[in-house]
Short mmCIF file of C-alpha atoms and ligand atoms in Angstrom, two decimals:
data_model
loop_
_atom_site.label_atom_id
_atom_site.label_comp_id
_atom_site.label_asym_id
_atom_site.label_seq_id
_atom_site.Cartn_x
_atom_site.Cartn_y
_atom_site.Cartn_z
CA MET A 991 27.40 3.38 16.06
CA ALA A 992 24.56 1.14 14.90
CA LEU A 993 21.01 0.92 16.20
CA VAL A 994 20.13 -2.22 18.14
CA GLY A 995 17.08 -4.06 16.83
CA PRO A 996 14.44 -6.04 18.75
CA PRO A 997 14.92 -9.68 19.77
CA PRO A 998 13.38 -12.19 17.33
CA LEU A 999 9.81 -13.25 18.01
CA LEU A 1000 9.78 -16.66 19.69
CA GLY A 1001 10.14 -19.08 16.76
CA THR A 1002 8.34 -19.04 13.44
CA ASN A 1003 6.21 -22.08 14.15
CA PRO A 1004 2.62 -20.98 13.50
CA LEU A 1005 1.17 -23.77 15.62
CA ALA A 1006 3.14 -22.59 18.65
CA ALA A 1007 2.03 -19.02 17.91
CA LEU A 1008 -1.60 -20.17 17.66
CA LEU A 1009 -1.43 -21.97 21.03
CA GLY A 1010 0.23 -18.91 22.55
CA ASP A 1011 -2.63 -16.73 21.23
CA LEU A 1012 -5.22 -19.01 22.82
CA ARG A 1013 -3.40 -19.00 26.16
CA GLU A 1014 -3.20 -15.22 26.14
CA GLU A 1015 -6.85 -14.87 25.20
CA ARG A 1016 -7.84 -17.07 28.17
CA SER A 1017 -5.80 -15.01 30.57
CA ALA A 1018 -7.59 -11.77 29.62
CA THR A 1019 -8.31 -9.70 32.72
CA VAL A 1020 -11.18 -7.65 31.22
CA PRO A 1021 -13.94 -8.71 28.77
CA PHE A 1022 -13.66 -8.32 25.00
CA PRO A 1023 -16.07 -5.88 23.31
CA PRO A 1024 -19.42 -7.38 22.19
CA GLY A 1025 -19.62 -9.14 18.84
CA GLU A 1026 -19.71 -12.59 17.27
CA THR A 1027 -17.42 -14.60 19.47
CA ASN A 1028 -18.44 -18.21 18.76
CA PHE A 1029 -16.15 -20.32 16.54
CA SER A 1030 -17.39 -20.21 12.93
CA LEU A 1031 -15.59 -21.45 9.84
CA ALA A 1032 -18.23 -19.74 7.68
CA ARG A 1033 -17.44 -16.35 9.22
CA THR A 1034 -13.70 -16.99 8.90
CA LYS A 1035 -14.12 -17.85 5.22
CA ARG A 1036 -16.35 -14.86 4.62
CA PHE A 1037 -13.75 -12.59 6.18
CA ALA A 1038 -11.05 -14.10 3.96
CA ASP A 1039 -13.16 -13.79 0.79
CA ASP A 1040 -15.11 -10.58 1.25
CA PRO A 1041 -14.42 -8.75 4.52
CA LEU A 1042 -15.98 -5.36 3.75
CA PRO A 1043 -19.70 -6.26 4.09
CA LEU A 1044 -18.96 -8.36 7.17
CA LEU A 1045 -17.23 -5.42 8.88
CA LEU A 1046 -19.94 -2.94 7.89
CA GLU A 1047 -22.74 -5.24 9.14
CA ALA A 1048 -20.92 -5.71 12.46
CA HIS A 1049 -20.45 -1.94 12.74
CA GLU A 1050 -24.16 -1.46 12.26
CA ARG A 1051 -25.02 -4.04 14.93
CA PHE A 1052 -22.38 -3.34 17.54
CA GLY A 1053 -21.02 0.17 16.89
CA PRO A 1054 -17.47 1.45 16.38
CA ILE A 1055 -15.77 -1.34 18.38
CA PHE A 1056 -16.62 -5.05 18.17
CA THR A 1057 -15.12 -8.53 18.35
CA LEU A 1058 -15.22 -11.17 15.63
CA ARG A 1059 -13.92 -14.68 16.24
CA LEU A 1060 -11.86 -15.46 13.16
CA PHE A 1061 -10.42 -18.93 12.86
CA HIS A 1062 -8.99 -19.67 16.31
CA GLY A 1063 -9.24 -16.37 18.12
CA ASN A 1064 -10.96 -13.15 18.99
CA VAL A 1065 -10.08 -10.16 16.85
CA VAL A 1066 -11.17 -6.64 17.83
CA PHE A 1067 -12.07 -4.15 15.10
CA MET A 1068 -12.30 -0.41 15.63
CA LEU A 1069 -13.92 1.61 12.85
CA GLY A 1070 -14.61 5.26 12.14
CA PRO A 1071 -12.80 8.58 12.55
CA GLU A 1072 -12.40 8.45 16.36
CA ALA A 1073 -11.18 4.85 16.26
CA ASN A 1074 -8.61 5.57 13.55
CA HIS A 1075 -7.34 8.57 15.45
CA TYR A 1076 -7.23 6.61 18.71
CA ILE A 1077 -5.10 3.80 17.26
CA THR A 1078 -2.79 5.78 14.99
CA VAL A 1079 -2.34 9.02 16.93
CA SER A 1080 -3.68 9.57 20.43
CA HIS A 1081 -2.99 6.08 21.87
CA ALA A 1082 -0.50 4.73 19.31
CA ALA A 1083 1.99 3.78 22.04
CA ASN A 1084 -0.46 1.19 23.40
CA PHE A 1085 -0.27 -0.87 20.19
CA THR A 1086 2.47 -2.93 18.60
CA TRP A 1087 2.65 -3.91 14.93
CA ARG A 1088 5.27 -6.62 15.32
CA GLU A 1089 3.04 -9.06 17.16
CA SER A 1090 -0.07 -8.37 15.11
CA HIS A 1091 -1.81 -10.80 12.78
CA PHE A 1092 0.60 -9.73 10.06
CA ARG A 1093 3.60 -10.98 12.05
CA ASP A 1094 4.52 -13.56 9.40
CA LEU A 1095 5.61 -10.64 7.18
CA ILE A 1096 8.76 -10.67 9.32
CA GLY A 1097 9.70 -13.85 7.41
CA LEU A 1098 10.29 -11.73 4.30
CA MET A 1099 10.91 -8.23 5.54
CA GLY A 1100 12.81 -8.86 8.78
CA ASP A 1101 12.91 -5.80 11.02
CA GLY A 1102 12.06 -3.00 8.58
CA LEU A 1103 9.89 0.02 9.50
CA LEU A 1104 6.59 -1.81 9.10
CA THR A 1105 7.30 -4.60 11.56
CA ILE A 1106 9.09 -2.75 14.36
CA ASP A 1107 7.82 -0.64 17.24
CA GLY A 1108 8.78 1.74 20.01
CA ASP A 1109 12.15 3.39 20.24
CA PHE A 1110 13.76 1.28 17.52
CA HIS A 1111 10.97 2.27 15.12
CA ARG A 1112 11.24 5.92 16.08
CA ARG A 1113 15.01 6.04 15.62
CA SER A 1114 15.01 4.01 12.39
CA ARG A 1115 12.36 6.31 10.98
CA LEU A 1116 14.36 9.40 11.91
CA ILE A 1117 17.36 7.99 10.07
CA MET A 1118 15.26 7.19 7.00
CA LEU A 1119 13.08 10.29 6.76
CA PRO A 1120 15.60 12.57 5.00
CA SER A 1121 15.79 10.02 2.15
CA PHE A 1122 12.09 10.65 1.53
CA HIS A 1123 12.19 14.44 1.64
CA HIS A 1124 10.74 16.49 -1.17
CA ASP A 1125 14.06 17.06 -2.99
CA GLN A 1126 15.07 13.41 -2.87
CA ILE A 1127 11.73 12.29 -4.22
CA ALA A 1128 11.87 14.95 -6.95
CA ALA A 1129 15.07 13.27 -8.15
CA SER A 1130 12.93 10.26 -9.15
CA VAL A 1131 10.68 12.19 -11.53
CA ASP A 1132 12.84 11.54 -14.59
CA VAL A 1133 13.00 7.81 -13.90
CA MET A 1134 9.22 7.67 -13.52
CA ALA A 1135 8.66 9.66 -16.73
CA GLU A 1136 11.13 7.58 -18.76
CA GLU A 1137 9.79 4.25 -17.57
CA THR A 1138 6.15 5.26 -18.06
CA THR A 1139 6.83 6.60 -21.56
CA LEU A 1140 8.60 3.36 -22.42
CA ALA A 1141 5.73 1.26 -21.08
CA LEU A 1142 3.20 3.34 -23.04
CA GLU A 1143 5.00 2.36 -26.25
CA GLU A 1144 3.65 -1.17 -25.69
CA LEU A 1145 0.06 0.05 -26.03
CA ALA A 1146 -1.84 0.81 -29.22
CA PRO A 1147 -5.47 1.74 -29.92
CA GLY A 1148 -7.73 -1.27 -30.40
CA GLU A 1149 -5.58 -3.58 -28.29
CA ARG A 1150 -6.63 -5.32 -25.12
CA PHE A 1151 -4.16 -5.53 -22.22
CA ASP A 1152 -4.12 -6.19 -18.49
CA LEU A 1153 -3.69 -2.80 -16.81
CA TYR A 1154 -2.94 -4.36 -13.42
CA THR A 1155 -0.10 -6.52 -14.76
CA TRP A 1156 1.21 -3.68 -16.95
CA THR A 1157 1.36 -1.28 -13.97
CA ARG A 1158 2.85 -3.92 -11.70
CA ARG A 1159 5.74 -4.44 -14.09
CA LEU A 1160 6.17 -0.70 -14.55
CA ALA A 1161 6.14 -0.05 -10.79
CA LEU A 1162 8.75 -2.77 -10.25
CA ARG A 1163 11.05 -1.21 -12.87
CA ILE A 1164 10.61 2.22 -11.28
CA ALA A 1165 11.33 0.78 -7.82
CA MET A 1166 14.45 -1.00 -9.09
CA ARG A 1167 15.85 2.24 -10.48
CA ALA A 1168 14.56 4.94 -8.14
CA LEU A 1169 14.75 3.06 -4.87
CA PHE A 1170 17.81 0.90 -5.49
CA GLY A 1171 19.72 2.35 -8.41
CA LEU A 1172 19.63 -0.95 -10.32
CA ASP A 1173 19.41 -0.77 -14.09
CA PRO A 1174 16.61 -3.13 -15.15
CA ASP A 1175 18.14 -3.53 -18.60
CA GLY A 1176 21.82 -3.44 -17.68
CA ALA A 1177 22.22 -6.81 -16.09
CA THR A 1178 19.03 -8.11 -17.69
CA ALA A 1179 19.22 -11.63 -16.43
CA ARG A 1180 19.84 -10.48 -12.89
CA PHE A 1181 16.95 -8.05 -13.00
CA LEU A 1182 14.51 -10.56 -14.42
CA ASP A 1183 15.56 -12.93 -11.73
CA ALA A 1184 15.11 -10.29 -9.02
CA ALA A 1185 11.66 -9.31 -10.24
CA GLY A 1186 10.58 -12.94 -10.53
CA LEU A 1187 12.00 -13.79 -7.12
CA PHE A 1188 10.23 -10.86 -5.54
CA GLU A 1189 6.90 -11.83 -7.09
CA GLN A 1190 7.47 -15.40 -5.91
CA ALA A 1191 8.17 -14.25 -2.36
CA LEU A 1192 5.08 -12.03 -2.37
CA SER A 1193 2.79 -14.80 -3.60
CA PHE A 1194 3.16 -16.48 -0.19
CA TYR A 1195 1.11 -13.69 1.38
CA ALA A 1196 -1.65 -14.06 -1.18
CA SER A 1197 -1.97 -17.82 -0.56
CA ASP A 1198 -4.63 -19.49 1.61
CA TYR A 1199 -4.37 -18.96 5.36
CA ALA A 1200 -4.24 -22.73 5.98
CA LEU A 1201 -1.40 -23.17 3.47
CA ARG A 1202 0.49 -20.31 5.09
CA MET A 1203 0.48 -22.26 8.36
CA LEU A 1204 2.52 -25.11 6.87
CA ARG A 1205 6.25 -25.38 7.39
CA GLY A 1206 8.86 -27.82 6.01
CA PRO A 1207 10.16 -28.59 2.53
CA PHE A 1208 7.98 -27.82 -0.53
CA THR A 1209 5.54 -25.65 1.43
CA PRO A 1210 4.69 -22.07 0.33
CA TRP A 1211 6.75 -20.88 3.33
CA ALA A 1212 9.82 -22.80 2.12
CA ARG A 1213 9.41 -21.35 -1.39
CA MET A 1214 9.08 -17.85 0.00
CA GLN A 1215 12.18 -18.30 2.17
CA LYS A 1216 14.17 -19.63 -0.79
CA ALA A 1217 13.22 -16.59 -2.89
CA ALA A 1218 14.01 -14.25 0.02
CA ARG A 1219 17.49 -15.75 0.50
CA SER A 1220 18.27 -15.31 -3.22
CA LEU A 1221 17.12 -11.69 -3.03
CA ASP A 1222 19.31 -11.25 0.06
CA ARG A 1223 22.38 -12.26 -1.94
CA LEU A 1224 21.56 -9.63 -4.54
CA ILE A 1225 20.95 -6.87 -1.97
CA TYR A 1226 24.03 -7.65 0.13
CA ALA A 1227 26.20 -7.77 -3.01
CA GLU A 1228 24.88 -4.33 -3.97
CA ILE A 1229 25.47 -2.94 -0.47
CA SER A 1230 29.00 -4.25 -0.25
CA SER A 1231 30.02 -3.13 -3.74
CA ARG A 1232 28.81 0.40 -3.02
CA ARG A 1233 30.46 0.47 0.38
CA ASP A 1234 33.75 -0.75 -1.16
CA SER A 1235 33.72 1.61 -4.15
CA GLY A 1236 32.19 4.58 -2.36
CA GLU A 1237 29.94 4.94 -5.42
CA ARG A 1238 26.57 6.57 -4.69
CA GLY A 1239 23.58 7.53 -6.78
CA GLU A 1240 20.40 9.45 -6.08
CA ASP A 1241 18.49 6.28 -5.21
CA ILE A 1242 17.20 5.55 -1.71
CA LEU A 1243 19.61 2.63 -1.12
CA SER A 1244 22.57 4.97 -1.72
CA LEU A 1245 21.11 7.45 0.73
CA LEU A 1246 20.50 4.80 3.39
CA LEU A 1247 24.14 3.65 3.27
CA ASP A 1248 25.27 6.99 4.70
CA ALA A 1249 22.14 7.97 6.62
CA HIS A 1250 22.47 8.70 10.34
CA ASP A 1251 20.54 10.42 13.09
CA GLU A 1252 21.70 13.38 15.15
CA ASP A 1253 23.51 11.08 17.59
CA GLY A 1254 25.46 9.58 14.69
CA ALA A 1255 23.55 6.25 14.76
CA THR A 1256 23.55 4.46 11.38
CA LEU A 1257 21.92 1.38 9.88
CA THR A 1258 23.80 -1.93 9.69
CA ASP A 1259 23.87 -3.93 6.44
CA LEU A 1260 21.21 -6.24 7.87
CA GLN A 1261 18.98 -3.29 8.79
CA ILE A 1262 19.42 -1.77 5.32
CA ARG A 1263 18.51 -5.14 3.79
CA ASP A 1264 15.37 -5.27 5.91
CA GLU A 1265 14.40 -1.70 5.00
CA VAL A 1266 14.99 -2.37 1.28
CA MET A 1267 12.75 -5.42 1.39
CA THR A 1268 10.12 -3.49 3.36
CA LEU A 1269 10.08 -0.61 0.88
CA MET A 1270 9.75 -3.02 -2.03
CA PHE A 1271 6.89 -4.78 -0.30
CA ALA A 1272 5.05 -1.73 1.02
CA GLY A 1273 5.38 0.29 -2.17
CA HIS A 1274 4.74 -2.27 -4.82
CA ASP A 1275 1.16 -3.43 -4.86
CA THR A 1276 -0.16 -0.25 -3.24
CA THR A 1277 0.68 1.99 -6.20
CA THR A 1278 -0.22 -0.70 -8.73
CA SER A 1279 -3.66 -1.32 -7.26
CA THR A 1280 -4.41 2.39 -7.00
CA VAL A 1281 -3.75 2.92 -10.72
CA ALA A 1282 -5.88 -0.13 -11.57
CA PHE A 1283 -8.85 0.95 -9.42
CA MET A 1284 -8.64 4.53 -10.68
CA PHE A 1285 -8.95 3.48 -14.32
CA TYR A 1286 -11.63 0.92 -13.46
CA GLU A 1287 -13.77 3.76 -12.09
CA LEU A 1288 -12.88 6.13 -14.92
CA ALA A 1289 -14.07 3.52 -17.42
CA HIS A 1290 -17.50 3.86 -15.79
CA HIS A 1291 -17.42 7.67 -15.72
CA PRO A 1292 -16.72 9.21 -19.15
CA GLU A 1293 -17.87 12.59 -17.81
CA ILE A 1294 -15.00 12.57 -15.29
CA VAL A 1295 -12.55 11.53 -18.01
CA ALA A 1296 -13.74 14.50 -20.10
CA ARG A 1297 -13.01 16.82 -17.16
CA LEU A 1298 -9.54 15.32 -16.76
CA HIS A 1299 -8.83 15.79 -20.45
CA ALA A 1300 -10.03 19.40 -20.32
CA GLU A 1301 -7.72 20.00 -17.38
CA GLN A 1302 -4.79 18.52 -19.29
CA ASP A 1303 -5.58 20.65 -22.35
CA ALA A 1304 -5.71 23.76 -20.21
CA GLN A 1305 -2.70 23.11 -17.98
CA LEU A 1306 -0.15 20.84 -19.61
CA ALA A 1307 2.33 22.31 -22.04
CA ASP A 1308 1.97 20.76 -25.49
CA GLY A 1309 4.59 18.41 -26.91
CA PRO A 1310 5.17 15.66 -29.47
CA GLN A 1311 3.56 13.09 -27.17
CA GLY A 1312 0.70 15.32 -26.13
CA GLY A 1313 0.75 17.06 -22.76
CA ARG A 1314 3.50 16.33 -20.31
CA PRO A 1315 3.36 17.52 -16.71
CA THR A 1316 6.25 19.43 -15.21
CA PRO A 1317 7.86 17.97 -12.08
CA ALA A 1318 6.45 20.90 -10.10
CA GLN A 1319 2.92 20.12 -11.28
CA LEU A 1320 3.31 16.51 -10.20
CA MET A 1321 4.95 17.21 -6.87
CA SER A 1322 2.37 19.77 -5.81
CA GLY A 1323 -0.71 17.94 -7.04
CA GLU A 1324 -1.87 21.14 -8.70
CA LEU A 1325 -3.92 19.28 -11.34
CA ALA A 1326 -7.02 19.69 -9.19
CA GLU A 1327 -9.37 17.35 -11.07
CA LEU A 1328 -6.81 14.56 -11.07
CA GLU A 1329 -6.16 15.11 -7.38
CA MET A 1330 -9.83 14.69 -6.52
CA VAL A 1331 -10.05 11.51 -8.61
CA PHE A 1332 -6.92 10.23 -6.85
CA ASP A 1333 -8.32 10.99 -3.38
CA GLU A 1334 -11.66 9.38 -4.18
CA THR A 1335 -9.92 6.27 -5.54
CA LEU A 1336 -8.02 5.92 -2.27
CA ARG A 1337 -11.23 6.44 -0.33
CA LYS A 1338 -13.12 3.73 -2.13
CA TYR A 1339 -10.16 1.36 -2.54
CA PRO A 1340 -7.43 2.08 0.03
CA PRO A 1341 -4.92 -0.66 -0.89
CA ALA A 1342 -3.44 -1.01 2.63
CA TRP A 1343 -6.95 -1.61 3.90
CA ILE A 1344 -6.23 -2.90 7.37
CA GLY A 1345 -3.96 -1.58 10.12
CA PRO A 1346 -2.98 -4.62 12.19
CA ARG A 1347 -1.98 -4.08 15.82
CA ARG A 1348 -1.83 -5.81 19.20
CA SER A 1349 -2.69 -4.05 22.43
CA VAL A 1350 -0.03 -3.64 25.10
CA GLN A 1351 -2.21 -2.68 28.10
CA PRO A 1352 -5.98 -3.16 28.59
CA PHE A 1353 -7.91 -0.11 27.42
CA GLU A 1354 -11.39 1.32 27.08
CA PHE A 1355 -12.93 2.78 23.94
CA ALA A 1356 -16.53 3.92 23.35
CA GLY A 1357 -17.65 2.36 26.62
CA HIS A 1358 -16.10 -1.09 26.04
CA THR A 1359 -12.98 -2.71 27.44
CA VAL A 1360 -10.26 -4.50 25.45
CA PRO A 1361 -7.76 -6.82 27.18
CA ALA A 1362 -3.99 -6.54 26.94
CA ARG A 1363 -2.40 -8.65 24.15
CA ALA A 1364 -5.60 -8.55 22.07
CA PHE A 1365 -5.43 -8.42 18.28
CA VAL A 1366 -6.87 -5.03 17.35
CA ASN A 1367 -7.30 -3.69 13.81
CA TYR A 1368 -8.34 -0.41 12.29
CA SER A 1369 -9.58 -0.53 8.70
CA SER A 1370 -9.45 2.38 6.28
CA TRP A 1371 -11.56 0.44 3.77
CA ALA A 1372 -14.45 -0.07 6.19
CA SER A 1373 -14.08 3.39 7.75
CA HIS A 1374 -14.21 5.00 4.30
CA HIS A 1375 -17.55 3.22 3.69
CA LEU A 1376 -19.45 4.45 6.74
CA PRO A 1377 -22.49 6.27 5.31
CA ASP A 1378 -22.64 8.87 8.08
CA VAL A 1379 -19.10 9.95 7.19
CA PHE A 1380 -19.18 9.52 3.40
CA GLY A 1381 -22.79 9.61 2.14
CA GLU A 1382 -23.65 6.90 -0.45
CA PRO A 1383 -20.20 5.40 -0.02
CA ASP A 1384 -20.42 3.01 -2.97
CA GLU A 1385 -20.72 5.93 -5.39
CA PHE A 1386 -17.50 7.21 -6.98
CA ARG A 1387 -17.67 10.98 -6.46
CA PRO A 1388 -14.41 12.94 -6.75
CA GLU A 1389 -16.19 16.14 -5.67
CA ARG A 1390 -16.11 14.79 -2.11
CA PHE A 1391 -12.52 15.96 -2.21
CA THR A 1392 -12.69 19.57 -3.25
CA PRO A 1393 -10.18 21.35 -0.99
CA ALA A 1394 -13.03 22.77 1.12
CA ALA A 1395 -14.83 19.42 1.50
CA LYS A 1396 -11.59 17.62 2.29
CA GLY A 1397 -10.68 20.22 4.89
CA ALA A 1398 -14.06 19.75 6.57
CA LEU A 1399 -13.65 15.97 7.09
CA PRO A 1400 -13.48 14.93 10.73
CA LYS A 1401 -10.04 14.05 12.10
CA GLY A 1402 -9.27 10.38 11.32
CA ALA A 1403 -12.05 10.03 8.72
CA TYR A 1404 -9.78 9.63 5.73
CA VAL A 1405 -6.70 7.47 6.39
CA PRO A 1406 -5.46 5.82 3.18
CA PHE A 1407 -1.86 6.46 4.27
CA GLY A 1408 -2.44 5.64 7.96
CA GLY A 1409 -1.61 8.28 10.54
CA GLY A 1410 0.61 9.52 13.35
CA SER A 1411 4.13 8.18 13.78
CA ARG A 1412 3.48 5.32 11.35
CA THR A 1413 2.11 7.42 8.49
CA CYS A 1414 3.27 5.91 5.19
CA ILE A 1415 6.88 7.01 4.68
CA GLY A 1416 6.58 6.40 0.92
CA MET A 1417 3.47 8.57 0.54
CA ARG A 1418 5.13 11.30 -1.55
CA PHE A 1419 6.95 8.76 -3.70
CA GLY A 1420 3.74 6.79 -4.30
CA GLN A 1421 1.70 9.92 -5.02
CA LEU A 1422 4.24 11.16 -7.52
CA GLU A 1423 4.38 7.80 -9.26
CA ILE A 1424 0.62 7.46 -9.50
CA ARG A 1425 0.15 11.04 -10.75
CA MET A 1426 2.84 10.46 -13.39
CA ILE A 1427 1.40 7.16 -14.65
CA ALA A 1428 -2.20 8.45 -14.64
CA THR A 1429 -1.33 11.76 -16.36
CA LEU A 1430 0.72 10.20 -19.14
CA LEU A 1431 -1.81 7.42 -19.73
CA LEU A 1432 -4.67 9.93 -19.93
CA SER A 1433 -2.72 12.18 -22.25
CA ARG A 1434 -2.42 9.39 -24.82
CA PHE A 1435 -5.33 7.01 -24.39
CA THR A 1436 -8.80 6.36 -23.08
CA LEU A 1437 -9.27 2.95 -21.46
CA ALA A 1438 -12.51 0.94 -21.67
CA LEU A 1439 -13.58 -2.24 -19.88
CA PRO A 1440 -14.69 -5.34 -21.79
CA ASP A 1441 -18.52 -5.60 -21.60
CA ASP A 1442 -18.49 -8.85 -19.65
CA PHE A 1443 -15.95 -7.79 -17.00
CA GLN A 1444 -16.98 -8.11 -13.34
CA LEU A 1445 -14.60 -6.70 -10.74
CA GLU A 1446 -13.66 -9.09 -7.95
CA ILE A 1447 -11.37 -7.89 -5.20
CA ARG A 1448 -8.64 -9.94 -3.55
CA GLN A 1449 -7.70 -8.64 -0.13
CA MET A 1450 -4.37 -10.17 0.91
CA PRO A 1451 -2.02 -8.61 1.62
CA THR A 1452 -3.43 -5.47 -0.06
CA ILE A 1453 -6.69 -5.05 -1.95
CA SER A 1454 -6.33 -5.43 -5.70
CA PRO A 1455 -8.36 -6.72 -8.66
CA LYS A 1456 -8.51 -10.49 -8.15
CA ASP A 1457 -7.79 -11.63 -11.68
CA GLY A 1458 -6.17 -8.51 -13.07
CA LEU A 1459 -7.88 -5.74 -15.00
CA PRO A 1460 -8.41 -6.31 -18.74
CA MET A 1461 -8.83 -3.03 -20.63
CA ILE A 1462 -9.27 -1.96 -24.21
CA VAL A 1463 -7.08 0.87 -25.48
CA ARG A 1464 -8.69 3.73 -27.39
CA GLN A 1465 -7.14 6.87 -28.79
CA ARG A 1466 -8.01 9.84 -26.57
CA PRO A 1467 -10.05 12.61 -28.22
CA PRO A 1468 -7.94 15.27 -29.99
CA ARG A 1469 -6.54 17.91 -27.69
CA ASP A 1470 -8.31 21.24 -27.53
CA VAL A 1471 -5.85 23.28 -29.58
CA ALA A 1472 -6.95 26.68 -28.28
CA GLN A 1473 -6.52 25.53 -24.67
CA CYS A 1474 -3.12 24.01 -25.46
CA ARG A 1475 -1.86 27.20 -27.07
CA LEU A 1476 -2.99 29.13 -24.05
CA ALA A 1477 -1.21 26.67 -21.77
CA ASN A 1478 1.97 26.98 -23.81
CA MET A 1479 1.84 30.77 -23.75
CA LEU A 1480 1.37 30.71 -19.99
CA SER A 1481 4.22 28.27 -19.48
CA LEU A 1482 6.68 30.43 -21.47
C1 HEM B 336 -0.83 4.57 -2.93
C2 HEM B 336 0.28 4.21 -2.36
C3 HEM B 336 0.43 3.82 -0.92
C4 HEM B 336 -0.52 3.66 0.05
C5 HEM B 336 -2.03 3.82 -0.07
C6 HEM B 336 0.18 3.30 1.28
C7 HEM B 336 -0.45 3.07 2.50
C8 HEM B 336 0.22 2.87 3.69
C9 HEM B 336 -0.41 2.76 4.98
C10 HEM B 336 -1.93 2.82 5.25
C11 HEM B 336 0.56 2.61 5.91
C12 HEM B 336 0.36 2.48 7.43
C13 HEM B 336 -0.04 1.07 7.81
C14 HEM B 336 -0.42 0.93 9.28
O1 HEM B 336 -0.85 1.88 9.94
O2 HEM B 336 -0.34 -0.21 9.77
C15 HEM B 336 1.83 2.59 5.21
C16 HEM B 336 3.06 2.43 5.81
C17 HEM B 336 4.23 2.33 5.11
N1 HEM B 336 4.41 2.50 3.76
FE1 HEM B 336 2.98 2.96 2.40
N2 HEM B 336 1.52 3.22 1.01
C18 HEM B 336 1.72 3.55 -0.30
C19 HEM B 336 2.94 3.61 -0.97
C20 HEM B 336 4.14 3.35 -0.40
C21 HEM B 336 5.41 3.41 -1.10
C22 HEM B 336 5.58 3.79 -2.57
C23 HEM B 336 6.38 3.04 -0.20
C24 HEM B 336 7.86 2.94 -0.37
C25 HEM B 336 8.57 3.57 -1.27
C26 HEM B 336 5.71 2.78 1.07
C27 HEM B 336 6.35 2.41 2.23
C28 HEM B 336 5.73 2.32 3.47
C29 HEM B 336 6.46 2.00 4.70
C30 HEM B 336 7.94 1.70 4.83
C31 HEM B 336 5.51 2.03 5.73
C32 HEM B 336 5.77 1.80 7.23
C33 HEM B 336 5.93 3.14 7.89
C34 HEM B 336 6.15 3.07 9.39
O3 HEM B 336 5.59 2.20 10.07
O4 HEM B 336 6.91 3.91 9.90
N3 HEM B 336 4.36 2.97 0.90
N4 HEM B 336 1.59 2.76 3.86
#
């Protein structure tokens, strides 16, 4: 028995969608929260180029809920711990994802976890969850270690390389193997094609809003659709060959083929295709950007790097390549210094920075009403920069995340992986991957920024360094032999 998905949204014509939005805004039965509600191209452009200061200024003027008119319509923003908790946990059922501002993601991902709601979301998630359990994720450790070690061979002291591009390629290879059981080097041509096609499809979502509205031949939409259809052929071929042969691996695609819920409901080939595409999309740039932002900050904080090295010397068993973490160390996050750096990176730069939703029924929050069918967003990026929650938010301070300090944060204050029933399903996988890449990189090298580098952040669809992240490779200081011996003795 297969699950039944939602009906398609009415058409993919963005002009029709835009007119529909305007009609619905006019029929609002209660007022929008206060804010800047006049039409302004300047504001729209500012939001597209640099949304964080705009959101923080509006929060200061209007409080935790406000309206900004962006391009053609009103958009409600809700910021801060209570707002995050309200949208993701306590009132999650009053919001849909599918009809949010990110609805054109359906063009690539179809009806995967990100773009579905309600009962279909709940049941799909239940079917998928076992594939992301601790033991399944642990099976990916070897793939992550092998691929990272291989990628590190490309680097040598004195060289300059683009860390963002390097990690992006590495993450794609890991995803190909661990999520889908495809050998990146086996059918080389096919892999290269798949990686290229995927990048091509993704580039649609990083293009200008106005260009994304166009339809017809030779438009970015047509290019994205062409790439998606080629990827479909690859995914369906993989699904059908595994169904025919009965062959299964430890990868997530293999698990999804046989996954079912307690009523015996399974996923159809189309639903598996949509979930595969969703996992590729949701997991790709998020891990890549986190690694890039982490090493950007570390390049400015040699004292933190020294602490990380000391931790490695004390806790990682020695080996020919320098310290290598055990799977248990990576799964548990027991490298405490690294964990705090990781948490602080996701505070300052949460890659999935906006949680797009649309309200179902009118509601009231912090003394203001919001109509039904309104576009409503929470934003981890802005919420993580509220000075009354995280003092001096622009400072990179891992000690904000000592276990005691983290435990004392208000509910909803820290939401890099979202919350409630839509909490990131790939969180453990992403954490493991980032810990692996960061640990192995740090065990071999120190990375420095070129003197003239200025970080600019691109924000669609996730935040990432706008033009990549050039870095200079340096040999890391020699390991502290006494500490290493102690670590080895303890690990025996
Ligand atoms: C540092 C890494 C990652 C971060 C910061 C991150 C962040 C997030 C956030 C904030 C959400 C919720 C969005 C919302 O509320 O609208 C989410 C959902 C999701 N993420 Fe991640 N993610 C990461 C890695 C991954 C990976 C590696 C995968 C796949 C292997 C993945 C798959 C998903 C999926 C499928 C959802 C939708 C879940 C649902 O709605 O049930 N993510 N992620």
